[in-house]
Coordinates of C-alpha atoms and ligand atoms in Angstrom, one line a residue:
M1 CA 18.4 7.6 8.4
C2 CA 15.5 6.9 6.2
I3 CA 15.4 9.3 3.5
E4 CA 12.2 8.7 1.2
E5 CA 10.5 10.4 -1.9
T6 CA 6.9 10.3 -2.0
F7 CA 4.3 11.6 -4.7
I8 CA 1.5 14.0 -4.2
M9 CA -1.1 15.4 -6.5
I10 CA -3.4 18.3 -5.9
K11 CA -6.6 17.2 -7.3
P12 CA -8.8 19.3 -9.7
D13 CA -10.9 20.6 -6.6
G14 CA -8.0 21.7 -4.9
I15 CA -7.0 23.8 -8.0
Q16 CA -10.6 25.1 -8.4
R17 CA -10.9 26.0 -4.7
G18 CA -7.4 28.2 -4.9
L19 CA -5.9 25.9 -2.3
L20 CA -2.9 25.0 -4.1
G21 CA -0.4 27.6 -2.3
K22 CA -1.7 26.7 1.2
I23 CA -1.4 22.9 0.5
I24 CA 2.1 23.2 -0.8
S25 CA 2.9 25.5 2.1
R26 CA 2.1 22.7 4.5
F27 CA 4.8 20.5 3.2
E28 CA 7.4 23.4 2.9
E29 CA 6.8 24.5 6.5
K30 CA 7.0 20.8 8.0
G31 CA 10.6 20.8 6.3
L32 CA 10.0 18.6 3.4
K33 CA 12.0 19.3 0.3
L34 CA 10.1 19.9 -2.8
I35 CA 12.1 18.2 -5.7
A36 CA 9.6 18.1 -8.6
L37 CA 6.4 20.0 -9.4
K38 CA 3.9 20.8 -12.4
M39 CA 0.6 21.4 -13.5
M40 CA -0.9 18.8 -16.1
D41 CA -4.1 17.3 -17.3
I42 CA -4.4 13.8 -16.6
D43 CA -5.8 11.5 -19.5
E44 CA -8.2 8.6 -19.1
N45 CA -5.3 6.1 -19.6
L46 CA -3.0 8.0 -16.7
A47 CA -6.2 8.0 -14.3
K48 CA -6.8 4.2 -14.9
E49 CA -3.1 3.4 -14.3
H50 CA -2.9 5.6 -11.2
Y51 CA -6.2 4.1 -9.7
S52 CA -6.0 0.8 -10.8
E53 CA -6.3 -0.8 -7.4
H54 CA -9.8 0.7 -7.1
I55 CA -11.0 -0.6 -10.1
G56 CA -14.6 -2.3 -9.7
K57 CA -15.5 -0.3 -6.6
P58 CA -18.6 1.7 -6.5
F59 CA -17.0 5.1 -6.5
Y60 CA -14.3 3.9 -9.5
E61 CA -16.1 5.5 -12.5
R62 CA -16.9 9.0 -10.8
L63 CA -13.3 9.0 -9.6
I64 CA -11.8 8.6 -13.0
E65 CA -14.3 11.2 -14.3
F66 CA -13.3 13.8 -11.5
I67 CA -9.6 13.3 -11.8
T68 CA -9.6 14.0 -15.5
S69 CA -12.1 17.0 -15.1
G70 CA -9.4 19.6 -14.9
P71 CA -5.8 20.3 -14.3
V72 CA -3.9 18.8 -11.3
V73 CA -0.8 19.7 -9.8
A74 CA 1.7 16.8 -9.4
G75 CA 4.9 16.9 -7.1
V76 CA 7.6 14.9 -5.4
L77 CA 8.7 15.5 -1.9
K78 CA 11.7 14.3 -0.1
G79 CA 12.8 13.8 3.4
E80 CA 13.3 11.6 6.4
K81 CA 10.3 9.2 6.6
A82 CA 8.5 11.6 3.9
I83 CA 5.9 9.0 2.9
N84 CA 4.4 8.5 6.3
I85 CA 4.7 12.0 7.4
V86 CA 3.0 13.3 4.1
R87 CA 0.0 10.9 4.6
K88 CA -0.3 12.3 8.2
L89 CA -0.1 15.9 7.1
V90 CA -2.7 15.0 4.3
G91 CA -5.0 13.2 6.9
A92 CA -7.8 10.3 6.7
T93 CA -9.6 9.5 3.3
S94 CA -12.9 10.6 4.7
P95 CA -13.5 14.1 6.0
D96 CA -15.3 12.8 9.1
N97 CA -12.2 11.0 10.1
A98 CA -9.6 13.5 9.2
E99 CA -8.3 15.4 12.2
P100 CA -8.4 19.1 12.3
G101 CA -5.0 20.4 11.5
T102 CA -4.5 18.0 8.7
I103 CA -5.2 19.1 5.0
R104 CA -8.4 17.2 4.4
G105 CA -9.4 17.9 8.0
D106 CA -9.4 21.5 7.5
F107 CA -10.4 22.0 4.0
T108 CA -12.6 19.3 2.9
I109 CA -16.1 17.9 3.7
N110 CA -16.7 15.1 1.0
T111 CA -14.9 11.9 0.6
A112 CA -15.1 12.1 -3.1
F113 CA -13.6 15.6 -3.4
N114 CA -10.8 15.4 -0.9
I115 CA -8.4 17.9 -2.6
I116 CA -5.0 15.8 -2.6
H117 CA -3.6 12.5 -3.3
A118 CA -0.5 11.2 -1.4
S119 CA 1.4 7.8 -1.9
D120 CA 0.5 5.5 0.9
S121 CA 3.8 3.1 0.9
S122 CA 7.1 2.9 -0.6
G123 CA 5.9 0.6 -3.6
T124 CA 3.2 3.1 -4.5
A125 CA 5.5 6.0 -4.2
K126 CA 7.9 4.6 -6.6
K127 CA 5.2 3.6 -9.0
E128 CA 3.5 6.9 -8.9
I129 CA 6.8 8.9 -9.1
D130 CA 7.7 7.1 -12.2
L131 CA 4.1 7.2 -13.7
F132 CA 4.1 11.0 -13.4
F133 CA 7.6 12.3 -13.9
Q134 CA 10.5 11.8 -16.4
K135 CA 13.9 11.7 -14.6
N136 CA 14.6 15.3 -15.9
E137 CA 11.8 16.7 -14.2
I138 CA 13.2 15.7 -10.8
F139 CA 15.4 18.0 -9.3
T140 CA 18.7 17.7 -7.0
Y141 CA 19.7 20.3 -4.8
D142 CA 20.9 20.7 -1.1
L143 CA 19.2 22.0 2.0
A144 CA 21.4 23.5 4.7
L145 CA 19.7 21.0 7.3
E146 CA 20.7 18.1 5.1
Q147 CA 24.4 18.9 5.5
W148 CA 24.2 19.0 9.1
L149 CA 22.4 15.6 9.3
G150 CA 24.7 14.1 6.6
S151 CA 21.4 12.9 5.1
K152 CA 21.1 13.4 1.3
Ligands
LIG201 N1 -16.4 6.0 -0.4 C1 -15.9 6.7 -1.3 N2 -16.8 7.5 -2.0 C2 -16.3 8.3 -2.9 N3 -14.9 8.4 -3.3 C3 -14.1 7.8 -2.6 C4 -14.4 6.9 -1.6 N4 -13.4 6.1 -1.2 C5 -12.4 6.8 -1.8 N5 -12.8 7.7 -2.7 C6 -11.9 8.5 -3.7 O1 -10.9 7.6 -4.1 C7 -9.8 8.2 -3.9 C8 -8.6 7.0 -3.5 O2 -9.3 6.3 -2.4 P1 -8.2 5.6 -1.3 O3 -6.9 5.1 -1.9 O4 -9.0 4.6 -0.4 O5 -8.0 6.9 -0.5 P2 -6.6 7.9 -0.3 O6 -6.7 9.0 -1.3 O7 -6.6 8.5 1.1 O8 -5.4 7.1 -0.4 C9 -10.0 9.0 -2.6 O9 -9.1 10.1 -2.3 C10 -11.2 9.6 -2.9 O10 -11.1 10.7 -3.8
LIG202 MG1 -5.0 5.7 -2.0

């Protein structure tokens, strides 16, 4: 069984639009376990580190400006195949490709302002969790289902 941890971040537009609860609900309803959650401001250094793969792209400067423009909510979700499942629930980057039923498909109309980030691989998940969370901000607890599956 492939138990994974993955990083999510509700972007400033998700907070501004009052969608935090709805977005987190999608993950809870799916059965993913929330093991960390916090509201925070992202400073320029953290923004540049987080989005380093996009340096030089046409949208990079505005992306840094946008992600530092107001508080975000960062979280860690855990579960079987969590990384891929969370990306599927989030939907495609561009709203015209994001399927209805996904978070971006249901709530976004613009690629830049697409309300949520989620890790796209085990490598980025580890990097992003370490970048945003101290060890003591990540919680360990059991879900009943995990005991049945023997899958902590
Ligand atoms: N063509 C674009 N125009 C404007 N903003 C973009 C564009 N492509 C990506 N972005 C922004 O940069 C973020 C990171 O891009 P990317 O890693 O490709 O997408 P994802 O967030 O789906 O992993 C996107 O979520 C979006 O906010
Ligand atoms: Mg990405």
